Each structure stands twice: as C-alpha cells, then as structure tokens.
Short mmCIF file of C-alpha atoms (C1' of nucleotides) in Angstrom, two decimals:
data_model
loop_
_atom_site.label_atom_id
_atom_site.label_comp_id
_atom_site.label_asym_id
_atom_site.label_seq_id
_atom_site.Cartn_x
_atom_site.Cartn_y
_atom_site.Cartn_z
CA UNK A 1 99.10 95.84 217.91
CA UNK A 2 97.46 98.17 215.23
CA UNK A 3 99.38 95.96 212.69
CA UNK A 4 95.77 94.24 211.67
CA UNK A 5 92.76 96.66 210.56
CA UNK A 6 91.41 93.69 208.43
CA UNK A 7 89.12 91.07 209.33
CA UNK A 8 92.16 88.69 210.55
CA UNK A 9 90.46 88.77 214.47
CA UNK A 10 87.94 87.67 215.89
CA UNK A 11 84.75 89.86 215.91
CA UNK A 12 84.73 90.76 219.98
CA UNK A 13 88.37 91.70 219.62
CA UNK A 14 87.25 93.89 216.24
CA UNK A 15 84.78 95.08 218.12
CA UNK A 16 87.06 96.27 221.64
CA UNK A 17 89.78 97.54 219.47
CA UNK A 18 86.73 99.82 217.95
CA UNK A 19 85.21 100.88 220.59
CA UNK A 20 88.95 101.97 222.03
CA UNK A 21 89.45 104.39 219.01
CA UNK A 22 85.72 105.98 219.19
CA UNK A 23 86.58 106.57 223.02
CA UNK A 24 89.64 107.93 222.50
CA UNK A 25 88.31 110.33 219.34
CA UNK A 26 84.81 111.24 220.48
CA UNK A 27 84.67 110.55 223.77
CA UNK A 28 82.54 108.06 226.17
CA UNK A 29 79.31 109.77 224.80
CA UNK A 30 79.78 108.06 221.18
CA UNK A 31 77.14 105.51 220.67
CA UNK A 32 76.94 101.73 221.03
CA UNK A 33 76.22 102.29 217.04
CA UNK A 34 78.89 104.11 216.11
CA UNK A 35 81.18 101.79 217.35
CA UNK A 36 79.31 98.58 215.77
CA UNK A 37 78.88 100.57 212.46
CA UNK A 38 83.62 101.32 212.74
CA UNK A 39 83.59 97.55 213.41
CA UNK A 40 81.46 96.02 210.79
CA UNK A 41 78.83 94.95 212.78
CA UNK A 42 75.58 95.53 213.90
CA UNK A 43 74.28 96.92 217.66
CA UNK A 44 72.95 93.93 219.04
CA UNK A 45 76.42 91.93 218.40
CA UNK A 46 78.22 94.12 220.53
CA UNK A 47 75.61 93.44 223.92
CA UNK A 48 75.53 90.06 222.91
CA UNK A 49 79.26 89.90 223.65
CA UNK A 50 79.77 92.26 226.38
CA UNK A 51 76.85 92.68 227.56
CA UNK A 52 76.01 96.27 228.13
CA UNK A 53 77.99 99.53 227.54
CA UNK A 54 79.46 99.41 230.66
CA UNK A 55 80.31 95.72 230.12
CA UNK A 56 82.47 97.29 226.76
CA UNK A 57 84.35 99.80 228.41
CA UNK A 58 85.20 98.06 231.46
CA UNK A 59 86.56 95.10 228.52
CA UNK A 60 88.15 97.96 226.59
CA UNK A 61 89.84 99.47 230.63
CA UNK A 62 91.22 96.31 230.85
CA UNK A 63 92.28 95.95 227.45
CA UNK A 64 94.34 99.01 227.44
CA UNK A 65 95.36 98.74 230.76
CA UNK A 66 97.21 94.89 230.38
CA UNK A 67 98.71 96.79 227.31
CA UNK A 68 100.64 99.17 228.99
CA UNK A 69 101.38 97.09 232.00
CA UNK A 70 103.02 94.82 229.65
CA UNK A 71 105.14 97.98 227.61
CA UNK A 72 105.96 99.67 231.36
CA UNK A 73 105.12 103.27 230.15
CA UNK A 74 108.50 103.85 233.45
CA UNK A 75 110.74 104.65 230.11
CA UNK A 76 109.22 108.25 230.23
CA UNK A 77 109.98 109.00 233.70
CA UNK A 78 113.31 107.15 233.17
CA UNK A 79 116.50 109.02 234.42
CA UNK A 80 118.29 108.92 231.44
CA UNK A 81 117.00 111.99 229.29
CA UNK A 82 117.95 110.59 225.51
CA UNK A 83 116.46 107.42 226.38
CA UNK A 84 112.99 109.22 227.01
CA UNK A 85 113.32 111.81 224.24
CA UNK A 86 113.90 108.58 222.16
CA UNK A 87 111.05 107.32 223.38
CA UNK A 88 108.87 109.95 223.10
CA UNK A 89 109.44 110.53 219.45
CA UNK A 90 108.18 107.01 218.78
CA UNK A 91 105.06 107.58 220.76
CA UNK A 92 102.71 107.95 217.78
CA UNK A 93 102.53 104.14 218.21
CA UNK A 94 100.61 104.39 221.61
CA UNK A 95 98.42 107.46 220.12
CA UNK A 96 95.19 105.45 220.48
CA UNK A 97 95.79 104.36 223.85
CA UNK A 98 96.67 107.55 225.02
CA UNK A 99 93.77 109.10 223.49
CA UNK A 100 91.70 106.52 225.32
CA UNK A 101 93.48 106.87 228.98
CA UNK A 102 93.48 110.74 228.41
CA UNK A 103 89.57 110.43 227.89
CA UNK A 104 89.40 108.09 230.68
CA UNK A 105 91.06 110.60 233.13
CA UNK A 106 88.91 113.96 231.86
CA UNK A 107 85.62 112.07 232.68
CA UNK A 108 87.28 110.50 236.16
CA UNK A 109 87.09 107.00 235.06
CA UNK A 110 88.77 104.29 237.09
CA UNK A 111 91.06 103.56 234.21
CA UNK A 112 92.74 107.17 234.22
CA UNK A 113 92.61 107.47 237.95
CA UNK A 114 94.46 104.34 238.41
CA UNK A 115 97.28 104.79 235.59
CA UNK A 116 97.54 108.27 237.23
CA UNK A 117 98.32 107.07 240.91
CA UNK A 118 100.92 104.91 239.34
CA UNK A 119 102.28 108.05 237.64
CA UNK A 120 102.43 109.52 241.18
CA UNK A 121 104.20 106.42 242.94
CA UNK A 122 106.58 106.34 240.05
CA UNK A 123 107.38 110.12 239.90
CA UNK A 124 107.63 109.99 243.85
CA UNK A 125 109.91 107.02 243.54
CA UNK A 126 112.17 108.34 240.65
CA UNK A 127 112.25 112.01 242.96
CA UNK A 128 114.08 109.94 245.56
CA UNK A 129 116.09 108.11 243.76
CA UNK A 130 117.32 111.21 242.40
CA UNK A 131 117.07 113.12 245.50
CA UNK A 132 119.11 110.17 247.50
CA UNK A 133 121.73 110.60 243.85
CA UNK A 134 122.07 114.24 243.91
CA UNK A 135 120.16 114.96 240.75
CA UNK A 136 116.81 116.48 242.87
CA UNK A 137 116.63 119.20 245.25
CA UNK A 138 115.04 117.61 248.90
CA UNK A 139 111.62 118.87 249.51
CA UNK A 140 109.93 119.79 252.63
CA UNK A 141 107.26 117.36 251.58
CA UNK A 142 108.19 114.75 248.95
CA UNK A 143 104.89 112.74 248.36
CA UNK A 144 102.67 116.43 248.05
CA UNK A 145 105.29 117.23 245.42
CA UNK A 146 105.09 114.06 243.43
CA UNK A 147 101.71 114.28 243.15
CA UNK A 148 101.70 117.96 242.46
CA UNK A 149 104.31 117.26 239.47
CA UNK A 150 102.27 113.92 238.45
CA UNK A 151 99.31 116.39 238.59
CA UNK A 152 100.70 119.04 236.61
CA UNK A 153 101.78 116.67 233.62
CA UNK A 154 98.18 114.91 233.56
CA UNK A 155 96.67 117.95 233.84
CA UNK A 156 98.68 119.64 231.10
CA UNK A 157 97.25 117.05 228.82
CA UNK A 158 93.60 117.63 229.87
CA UNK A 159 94.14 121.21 228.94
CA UNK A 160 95.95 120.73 225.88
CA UNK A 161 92.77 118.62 225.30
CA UNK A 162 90.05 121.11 226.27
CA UNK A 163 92.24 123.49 223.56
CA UNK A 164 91.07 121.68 220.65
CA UNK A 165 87.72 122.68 218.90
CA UNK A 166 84.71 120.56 220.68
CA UNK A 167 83.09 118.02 218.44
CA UNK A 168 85.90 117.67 216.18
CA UNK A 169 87.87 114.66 215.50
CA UNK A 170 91.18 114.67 217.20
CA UNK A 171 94.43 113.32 215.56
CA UNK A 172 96.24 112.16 218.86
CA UNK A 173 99.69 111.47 216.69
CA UNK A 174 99.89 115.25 216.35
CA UNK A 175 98.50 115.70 219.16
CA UNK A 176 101.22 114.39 221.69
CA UNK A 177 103.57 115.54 219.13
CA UNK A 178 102.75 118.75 219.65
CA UNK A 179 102.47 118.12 223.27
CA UNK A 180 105.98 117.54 223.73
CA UNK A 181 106.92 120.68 221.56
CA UNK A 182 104.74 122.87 223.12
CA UNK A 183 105.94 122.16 227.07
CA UNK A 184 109.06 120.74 227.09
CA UNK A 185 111.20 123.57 226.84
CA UNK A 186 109.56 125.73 229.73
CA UNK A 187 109.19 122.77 231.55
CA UNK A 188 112.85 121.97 231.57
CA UNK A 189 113.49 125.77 232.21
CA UNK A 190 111.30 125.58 235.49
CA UNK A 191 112.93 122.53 236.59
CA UNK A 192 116.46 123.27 235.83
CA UNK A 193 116.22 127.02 236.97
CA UNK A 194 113.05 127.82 238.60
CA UNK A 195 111.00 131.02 238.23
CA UNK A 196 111.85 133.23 241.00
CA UNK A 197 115.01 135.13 241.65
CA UNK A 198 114.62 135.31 245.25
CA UNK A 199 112.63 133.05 248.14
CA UNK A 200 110.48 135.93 248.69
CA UNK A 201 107.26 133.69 248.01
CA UNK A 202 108.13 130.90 249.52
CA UNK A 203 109.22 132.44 252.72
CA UNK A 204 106.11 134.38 252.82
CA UNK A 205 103.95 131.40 252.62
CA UNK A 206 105.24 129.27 255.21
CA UNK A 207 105.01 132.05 257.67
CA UNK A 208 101.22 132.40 256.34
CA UNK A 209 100.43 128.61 257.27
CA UNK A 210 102.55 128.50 260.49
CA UNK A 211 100.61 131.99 261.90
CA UNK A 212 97.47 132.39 259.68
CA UNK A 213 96.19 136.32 260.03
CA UNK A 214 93.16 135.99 262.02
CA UNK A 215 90.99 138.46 258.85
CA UNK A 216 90.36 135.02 257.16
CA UNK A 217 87.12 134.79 258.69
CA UNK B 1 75.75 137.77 245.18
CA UNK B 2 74.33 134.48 246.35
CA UNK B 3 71.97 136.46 248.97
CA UNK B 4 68.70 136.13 247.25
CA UNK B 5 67.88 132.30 247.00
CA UNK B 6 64.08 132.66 247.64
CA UNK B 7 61.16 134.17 245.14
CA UNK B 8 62.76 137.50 244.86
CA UNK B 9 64.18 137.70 241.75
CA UNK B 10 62.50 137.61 238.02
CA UNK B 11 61.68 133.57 237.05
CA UNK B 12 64.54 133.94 234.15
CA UNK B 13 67.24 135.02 236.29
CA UNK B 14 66.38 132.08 238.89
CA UNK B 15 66.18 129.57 236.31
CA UNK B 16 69.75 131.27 234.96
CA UNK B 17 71.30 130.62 238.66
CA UNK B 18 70.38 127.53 239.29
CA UNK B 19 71.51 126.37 235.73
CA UNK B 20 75.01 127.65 236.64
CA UNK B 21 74.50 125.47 239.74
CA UNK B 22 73.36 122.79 238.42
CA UNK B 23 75.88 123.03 235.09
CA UNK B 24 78.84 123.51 237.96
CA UNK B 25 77.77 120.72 240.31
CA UNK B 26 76.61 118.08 237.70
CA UNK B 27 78.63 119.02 234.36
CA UNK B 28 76.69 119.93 231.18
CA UNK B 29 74.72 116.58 230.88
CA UNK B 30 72.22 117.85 233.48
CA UNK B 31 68.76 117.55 232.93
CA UNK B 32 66.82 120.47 231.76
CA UNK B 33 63.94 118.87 234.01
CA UNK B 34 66.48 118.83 237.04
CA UNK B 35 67.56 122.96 236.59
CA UNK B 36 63.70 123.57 236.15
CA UNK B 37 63.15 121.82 239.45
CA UNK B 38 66.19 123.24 241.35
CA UNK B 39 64.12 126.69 239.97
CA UNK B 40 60.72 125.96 241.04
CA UNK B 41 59.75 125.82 237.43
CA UNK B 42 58.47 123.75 234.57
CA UNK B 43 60.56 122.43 231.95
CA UNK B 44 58.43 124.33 229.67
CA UNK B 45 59.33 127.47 231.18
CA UNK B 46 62.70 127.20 230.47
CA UNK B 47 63.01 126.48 226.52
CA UNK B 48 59.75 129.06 226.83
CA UNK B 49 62.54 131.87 228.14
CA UNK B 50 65.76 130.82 226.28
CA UNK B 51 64.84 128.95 223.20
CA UNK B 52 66.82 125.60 224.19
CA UNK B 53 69.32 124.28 226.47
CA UNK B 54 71.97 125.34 224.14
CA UNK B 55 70.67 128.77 224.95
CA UNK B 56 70.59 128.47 228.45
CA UNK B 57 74.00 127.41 228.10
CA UNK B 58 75.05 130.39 226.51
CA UNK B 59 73.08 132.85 228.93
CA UNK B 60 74.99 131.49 231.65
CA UNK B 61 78.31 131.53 230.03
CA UNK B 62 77.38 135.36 229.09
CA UNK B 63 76.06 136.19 232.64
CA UNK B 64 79.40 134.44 234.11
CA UNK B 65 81.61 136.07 232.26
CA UNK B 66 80.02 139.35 232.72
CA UNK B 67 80.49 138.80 236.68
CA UNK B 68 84.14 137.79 236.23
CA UNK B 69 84.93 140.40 233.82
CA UNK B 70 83.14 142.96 236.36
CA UNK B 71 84.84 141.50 239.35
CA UNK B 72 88.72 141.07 238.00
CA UNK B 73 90.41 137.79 238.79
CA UNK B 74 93.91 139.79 238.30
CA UNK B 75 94.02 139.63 242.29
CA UNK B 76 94.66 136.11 241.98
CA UNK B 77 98.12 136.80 239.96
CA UNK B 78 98.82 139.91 241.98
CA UNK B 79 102.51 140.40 242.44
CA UNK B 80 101.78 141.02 246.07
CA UNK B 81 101.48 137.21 247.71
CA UNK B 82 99.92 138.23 251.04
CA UNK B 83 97.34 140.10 248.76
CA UNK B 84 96.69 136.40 246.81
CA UNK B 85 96.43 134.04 250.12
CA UNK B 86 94.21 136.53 251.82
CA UNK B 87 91.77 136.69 248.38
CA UNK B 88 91.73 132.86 248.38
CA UNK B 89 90.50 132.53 251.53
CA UNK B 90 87.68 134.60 250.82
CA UNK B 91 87.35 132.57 247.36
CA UNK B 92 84.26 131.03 248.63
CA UNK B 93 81.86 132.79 247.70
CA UNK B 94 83.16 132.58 243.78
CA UNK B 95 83.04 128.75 244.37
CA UNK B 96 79.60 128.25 241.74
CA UNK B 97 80.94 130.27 239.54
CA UNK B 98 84.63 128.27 239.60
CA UNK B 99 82.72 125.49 239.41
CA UNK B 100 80.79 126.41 236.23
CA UNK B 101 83.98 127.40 234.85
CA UNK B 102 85.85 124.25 235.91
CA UNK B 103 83.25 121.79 234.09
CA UNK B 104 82.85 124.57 230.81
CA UNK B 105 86.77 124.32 230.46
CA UNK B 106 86.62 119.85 231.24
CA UNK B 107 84.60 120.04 228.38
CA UNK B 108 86.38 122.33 225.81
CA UNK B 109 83.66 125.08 226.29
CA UNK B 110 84.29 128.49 225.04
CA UNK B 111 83.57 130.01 228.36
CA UNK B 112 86.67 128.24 229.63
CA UNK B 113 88.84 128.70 226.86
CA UNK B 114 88.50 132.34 226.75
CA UNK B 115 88.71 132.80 230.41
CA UNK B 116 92.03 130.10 229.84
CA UNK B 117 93.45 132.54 227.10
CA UNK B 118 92.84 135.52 229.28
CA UNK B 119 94.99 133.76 232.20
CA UNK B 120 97.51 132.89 229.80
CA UNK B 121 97.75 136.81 228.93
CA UNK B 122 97.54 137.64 232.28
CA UNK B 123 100.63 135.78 233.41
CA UNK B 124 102.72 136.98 230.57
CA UNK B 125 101.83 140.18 231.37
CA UNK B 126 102.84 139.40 235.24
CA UNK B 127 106.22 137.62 234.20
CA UNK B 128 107.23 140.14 231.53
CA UNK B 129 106.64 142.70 234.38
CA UNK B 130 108.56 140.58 237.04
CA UNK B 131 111.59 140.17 235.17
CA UNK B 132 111.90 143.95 234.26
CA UNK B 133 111.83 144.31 238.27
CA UNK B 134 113.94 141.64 238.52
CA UNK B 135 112.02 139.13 240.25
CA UNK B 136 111.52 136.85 237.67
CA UNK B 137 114.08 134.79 235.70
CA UNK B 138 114.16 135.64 231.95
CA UNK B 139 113.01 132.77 229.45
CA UNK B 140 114.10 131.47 226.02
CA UNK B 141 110.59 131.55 224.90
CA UNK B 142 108.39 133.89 227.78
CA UNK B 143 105.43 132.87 225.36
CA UNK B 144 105.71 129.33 225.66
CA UNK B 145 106.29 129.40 229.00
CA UNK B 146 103.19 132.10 230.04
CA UNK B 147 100.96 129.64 228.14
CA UNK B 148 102.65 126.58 230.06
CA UNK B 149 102.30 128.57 233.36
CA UNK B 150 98.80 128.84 233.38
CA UNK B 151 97.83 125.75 231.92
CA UNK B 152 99.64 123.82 234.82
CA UNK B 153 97.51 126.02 236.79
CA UNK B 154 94.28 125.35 235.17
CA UNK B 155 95.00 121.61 234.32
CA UNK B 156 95.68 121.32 237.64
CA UNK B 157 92.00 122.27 238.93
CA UNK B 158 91.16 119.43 235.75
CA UNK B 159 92.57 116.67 237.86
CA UNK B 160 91.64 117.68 241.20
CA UNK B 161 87.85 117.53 239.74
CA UNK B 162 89.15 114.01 238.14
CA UNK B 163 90.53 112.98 241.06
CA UNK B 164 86.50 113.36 242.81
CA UNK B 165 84.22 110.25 242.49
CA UNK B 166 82.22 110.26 239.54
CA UNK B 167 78.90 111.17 239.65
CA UNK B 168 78.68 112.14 243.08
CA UNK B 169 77.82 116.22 243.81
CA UNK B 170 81.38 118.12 244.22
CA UNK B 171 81.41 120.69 247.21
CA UNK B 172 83.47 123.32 245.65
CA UNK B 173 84.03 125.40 248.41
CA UNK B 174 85.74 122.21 250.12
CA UNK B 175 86.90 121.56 246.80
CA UNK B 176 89.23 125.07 246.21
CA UNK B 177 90.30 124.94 249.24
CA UNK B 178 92.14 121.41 249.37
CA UNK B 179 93.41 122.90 245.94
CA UNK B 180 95.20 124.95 247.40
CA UNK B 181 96.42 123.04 250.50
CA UNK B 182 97.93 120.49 248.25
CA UNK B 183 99.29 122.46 245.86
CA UNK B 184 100.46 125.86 247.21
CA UNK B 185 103.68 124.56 248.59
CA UNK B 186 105.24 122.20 246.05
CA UNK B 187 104.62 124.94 243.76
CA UNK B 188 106.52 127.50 245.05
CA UNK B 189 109.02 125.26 246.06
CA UNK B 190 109.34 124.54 242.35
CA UNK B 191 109.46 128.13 241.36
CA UNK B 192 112.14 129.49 244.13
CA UNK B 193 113.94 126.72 244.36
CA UNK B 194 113.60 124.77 240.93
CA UNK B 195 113.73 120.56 241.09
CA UNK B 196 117.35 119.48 239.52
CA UNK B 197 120.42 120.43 240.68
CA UNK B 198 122.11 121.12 237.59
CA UNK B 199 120.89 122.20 234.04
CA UNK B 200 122.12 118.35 232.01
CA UNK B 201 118.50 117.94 231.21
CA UNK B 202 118.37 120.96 229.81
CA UNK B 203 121.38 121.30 228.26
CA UNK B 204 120.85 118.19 226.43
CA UNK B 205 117.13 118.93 225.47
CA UNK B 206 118.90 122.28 223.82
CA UNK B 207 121.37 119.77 222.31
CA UNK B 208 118.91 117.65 221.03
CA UNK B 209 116.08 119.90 219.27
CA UNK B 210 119.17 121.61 217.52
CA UNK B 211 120.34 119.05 216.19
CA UNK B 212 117.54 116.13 216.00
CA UNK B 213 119.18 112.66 215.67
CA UNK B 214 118.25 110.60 212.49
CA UNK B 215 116.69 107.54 214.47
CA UNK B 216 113.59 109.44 215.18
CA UNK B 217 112.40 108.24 211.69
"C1'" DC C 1 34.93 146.47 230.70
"C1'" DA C 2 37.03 144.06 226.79
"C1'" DT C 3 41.20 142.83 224.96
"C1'" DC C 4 45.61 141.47 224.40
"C1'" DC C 5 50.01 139.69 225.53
"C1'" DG C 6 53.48 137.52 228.03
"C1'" DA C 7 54.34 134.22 231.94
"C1'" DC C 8 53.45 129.76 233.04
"C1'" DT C 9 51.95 124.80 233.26
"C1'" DG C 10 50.86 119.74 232.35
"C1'" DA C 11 50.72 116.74 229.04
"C1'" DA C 12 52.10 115.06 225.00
"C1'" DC C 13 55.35 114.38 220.93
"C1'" DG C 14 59.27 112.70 218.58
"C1'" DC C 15 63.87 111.50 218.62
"C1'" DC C 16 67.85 109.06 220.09
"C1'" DT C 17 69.66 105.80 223.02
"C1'" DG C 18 70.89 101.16 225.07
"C1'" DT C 19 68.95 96.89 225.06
"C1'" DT C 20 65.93 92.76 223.91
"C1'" DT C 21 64.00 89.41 220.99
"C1'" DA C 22 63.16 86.22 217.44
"C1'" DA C 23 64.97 84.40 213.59
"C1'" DT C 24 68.85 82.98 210.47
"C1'" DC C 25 73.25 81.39 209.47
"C1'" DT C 26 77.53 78.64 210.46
"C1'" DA C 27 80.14 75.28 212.20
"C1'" DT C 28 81.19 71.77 215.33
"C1'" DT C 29 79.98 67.35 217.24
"C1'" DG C 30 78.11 62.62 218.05
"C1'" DC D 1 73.36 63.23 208.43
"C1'" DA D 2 71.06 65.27 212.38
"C1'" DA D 3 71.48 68.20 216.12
"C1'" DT D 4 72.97 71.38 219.09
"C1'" DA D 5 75.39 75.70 220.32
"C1'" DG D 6 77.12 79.86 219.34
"C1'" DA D 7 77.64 84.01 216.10
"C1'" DT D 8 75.11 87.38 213.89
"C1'" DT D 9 71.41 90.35 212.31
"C1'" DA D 10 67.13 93.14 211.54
"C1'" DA D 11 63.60 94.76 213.88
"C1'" DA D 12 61.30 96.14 217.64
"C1'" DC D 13 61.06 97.79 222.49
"C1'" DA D 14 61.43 100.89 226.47
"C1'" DG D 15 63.12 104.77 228.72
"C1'" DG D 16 64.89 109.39 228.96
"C1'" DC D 17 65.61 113.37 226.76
"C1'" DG D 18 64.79 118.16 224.63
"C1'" DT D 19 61.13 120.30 222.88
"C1'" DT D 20 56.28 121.53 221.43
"C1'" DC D 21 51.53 122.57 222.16
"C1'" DA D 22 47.15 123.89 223.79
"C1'" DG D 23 45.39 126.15 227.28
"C1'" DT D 24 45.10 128.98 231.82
"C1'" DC D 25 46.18 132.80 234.50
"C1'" DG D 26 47.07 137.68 235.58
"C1'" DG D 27 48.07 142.12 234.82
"C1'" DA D 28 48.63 146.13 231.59
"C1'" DT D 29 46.32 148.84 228.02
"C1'" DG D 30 42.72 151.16 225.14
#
DNA sequence: CATCCGACTGAACGCCTGTTTAATCTATTG
DNA sequence: CAATAGATTAAACAGGCGTTCAGTCGGATG
C-alpha cells in the first residue's frame, strides 16, 4: 500500500484511499468535495459509488480495518522489547492509518472503539502471560487494569492530538515519531519503578472503598 | 452555582449557561437554534448579545475559566488522598463545567489546552515537592514525565467520553463517577507498586536511545 | 409627554453541505 | 455495427446552518 499515488487503480479505490487521508488530516467534518477534488473526481462520483457519506466511511472502516487485521498490529504489545522498538521506528508506514483510527476513536466511531477493545483483550492477555512468566506484578483486578493501561495509551494519543494547533494540517509521520519520544521514557520509568516510595495511597484507598466515610452525602 | 435555573438571571447570562450545557452535553456542533431554545430565547437574541457563535464560544470558555480559576482544582492533586476522594465525591456539582471542558479539550480548544498545561504544571509542582519529602521517586526527565502524568490523566477522561455511544446525551455526573471507579485502583496500583518485575525494559530502552541501531533507516 | 435606546422576536437571506438528476462518454457484448 | 450497461460529470436541488433585518416592545431620560 501507498506504493501507487498515480492513476494505476481503479477510481472507487482512488477515491477510499482519499477519503482515508482527508479523515485522518482534517477530520470526519471534511467535505464529500474535498475528498473528490484529492481524488480527481467530481462529487457526484463518489455517491454514485458508495452511496452516501456514511456509505464512504463505513467502506473506508472496513478498508483500514482488513488492513491491519491482515499486518496484526500484536508486534507492539509483543514481549520482546527490540522487536517492538524495531517496529515502532518503521511505523511512518502505517501513519495514514493511524491518523485515520486515531480520528475514528476521538469522535467514538465504531472503527476506533473496536480496534481499541482488541487493544484491551490483547494487553489483558499479554499481562497474564507475563504475570503467569514472572515478568508482571499480579493485580488485585487484572481485566480493570488492562483496560486502564489500554486506556491510558489510546488516550495519550488523543491528547497528544488535541496538543496540536486546531485547523491545521497534521503530519502523522512526525507525529507518532514524536509520540514515542515524548512518552516512552516516563512510561518505562512508571512501569519498571513506579511513582510512590511507599503504599501509603494505595492502602488508603482500599480502606476508603471497603468503609466509605458516611460525609459523602 | 446551578441554583437559579428559572427567569432570574439577566437573558445573556442564561443564554451563556445553557451554551456551556449544551456545548458540554452535545460537543461544539450544537445548534445555535438548540442553546437559544434550551434558553427560552430566539436565535436572534443570541448573535444579537455575542456577535456569533464563535463568540459565544469564547464567553463561555472566559466565564469557565473564570469559575475554575476562582474555585482551584489544586484539591484534586492535593498531597493529602483522603482530602482528593472526599472532593470527588462532591465533584458533582462541577460535572457541566467538566463536561464543557472535556468536549473543548476532544476538540483541541484553547480552553482545554490551557487548563491541560496548567495540570501539567500542577503535577510537576506536586512531584518536585514529593520527592524533596521523599514520597516520590526521582525521574531522569521530571518534565517529561509531569507532562506524561497528566496527560494519562486527561486522555483518560478522552476515552471514557469515546468509549459513550455517539450521539446520545452523556450524564456526566454518572459519567465522573464510573471514571473514577474504573480507574482509581489500577492506577495506584501502578504507581506504588509499578507493573514489571525487573527494570530489562528499561534498561534496554536506555541502551537503545544511546546508542540507536543503524536498521532504523 | 416625547424621545431614544437597548432587548427581543419572527421571518427571511445566503451560504455550504450532501445528494439527485439528466446527459455524455466509454467499453463491452451479441 | 448496434445496443446496452456502467463510469463520469456539470448542474441543479433541498435542507440545515449561522446570521441579518425590519420591526415591536418597554423602560429610562430630558
């Protein structure tokens, strides 16, 4: 994919791989024109091949999704830590993609949602392996904690998102790129050492839930 | 606040408050026709008293602001944890104003981002304090890892809002609260106890941005 | 009282949007 | 070659939107 700019497809696939990038740049709100004008066609064309809007985004949902069911995106939670730093560092490749799924998760489209409850079974999945290894501390409640560290990647992007000026273009190469740079180091410090010295927190919260104070309301 | 719904109050300050309903139910796409309703107005009135919607806009982000900045969110990162749960249970009554903030940051809005930068501040402040008492483990980069802090925190609140079906109206009382169900005890698993059980991942992260390997182009 | 000014409304305007329609072009088929 | 079906387009359509406008009301002011 993205080897072929050029005329070499067929219009409706000219047209998907289009409307993919102006989703992923501008956002859902770019117009059925904008994306006709990137693919070299005109407005009608693109109804009269997937019939509405909607029709195009649920083609382009399924588009991206069947591409990264096919490349397995599990290499980035994979348990070997070169092999994702590797990977990582050739991501630029699935910049569009990600800008579209990214897009597709800030508005709550089913696209995001779904890619992101995979991202949950597979972080919960790769916690026990690791937990049943030795590699990952046990946790009083393994699938809230999967879904709070799926959550707290996803989400990191959304913000990292948000951060960029409004109506502006975004490059999603340098985008993930600085992604990556920005959080992995901290991220890697929380995991590997945590934040607190003590268990002060902790301990006070789980007395909190197990005898809530009677003041809140 | 929140104890004068009725006739009471000038028309421009009712059309303000229900905006920052409407804005933090419904997202910025509302109709200017649906906050003029919600106000027992006409349209007209509205553009008559602030110009345009992008005006509106920017009286509530000014008015919200003004309430947060009068009212302190620094509770919420308060070294003292009983002090914390005991203000989020009360968080209720902040939950239109969350919500307007919620949707501002979704969308990149400067509202959020400068309420964003002042968390991020605020919990470098906090950590530089807790690891001169001790409580807090020292970091390679406290920047980085302030800024990473509090966008976990705030791109956390970006999924659960993701996570709600689409267009539907989002109770945010409901909405904080399961926030901090889910979330509240992963986290502070994560930052007492940390997730590995040995630093490799680190260690080899360290390795590797010291001396990058030549395959990564 | 006359006047003036801001609040306020209902209706209209103009723009942008997704979509439709009628017509043209292209290529395959019998 | 004739014919049919699909690809494609320019133009128009219809609806929703933010906004404007002309006019009414009510209270303050001289």
């Amino acid at each position: 994919m993205g080897s072929t700019d050029s005329t070499d497809l067929t219009a409706r696939a000219r047209i998907r791989d289009a409307a993919v990038v102006c989703f992923g740049e501008h956002g859902f709100k770019v117009t059925v024109r904008t994306i006709a004008e990137k693919a070299g066609v005109s407005p009608g064309l693109v109804i009269h091949h997937f019939g509405s809007k909607a029709g195009l985004r649920k083609a382009c949902d399924d588009h991206v999704f069947a591409i990264i069911h096919e490349a397995k995106m599990e290499s980035v939670t994979s348990p070997d830590p070169m092999r994702s730093f590797r990977h990582l560092s050739h991501l630029e490749e699935f910049a569009p993609l990600m800008a579209y799924i990214i897009r597709s998760l800030q508005e709550g489209g089913p696209l995001g949602l779904a890619l992101h409850e995979r991202m949950v079974r597979d972080v919960e999945e790769y916690l026990a392996a690791g937990e049943g290894a030795g590699n990952i501390r046990p946790s009083r409640d393994p699938r809230k904690r999967a879904r709070f560290l799926a959550n707290m990647i996803s989400g990191s992007l959304l913000m990292a998102l948000a951060e960029r000026p409004g109506e502006e273009r975004v490059d999603f190469s340098r985008f993930l790129q600085e992604w990556t740079e920005e959080y992995m180091l901290p991220a890697l410090e929380l995991y590997c050492e945590g934040l607190f010295t003590d268990r002060k927190m902790l301990d006070a919260y789980l007395m909190y839930v197990s005898d809530p104070p009677e003041e809140s309301r």
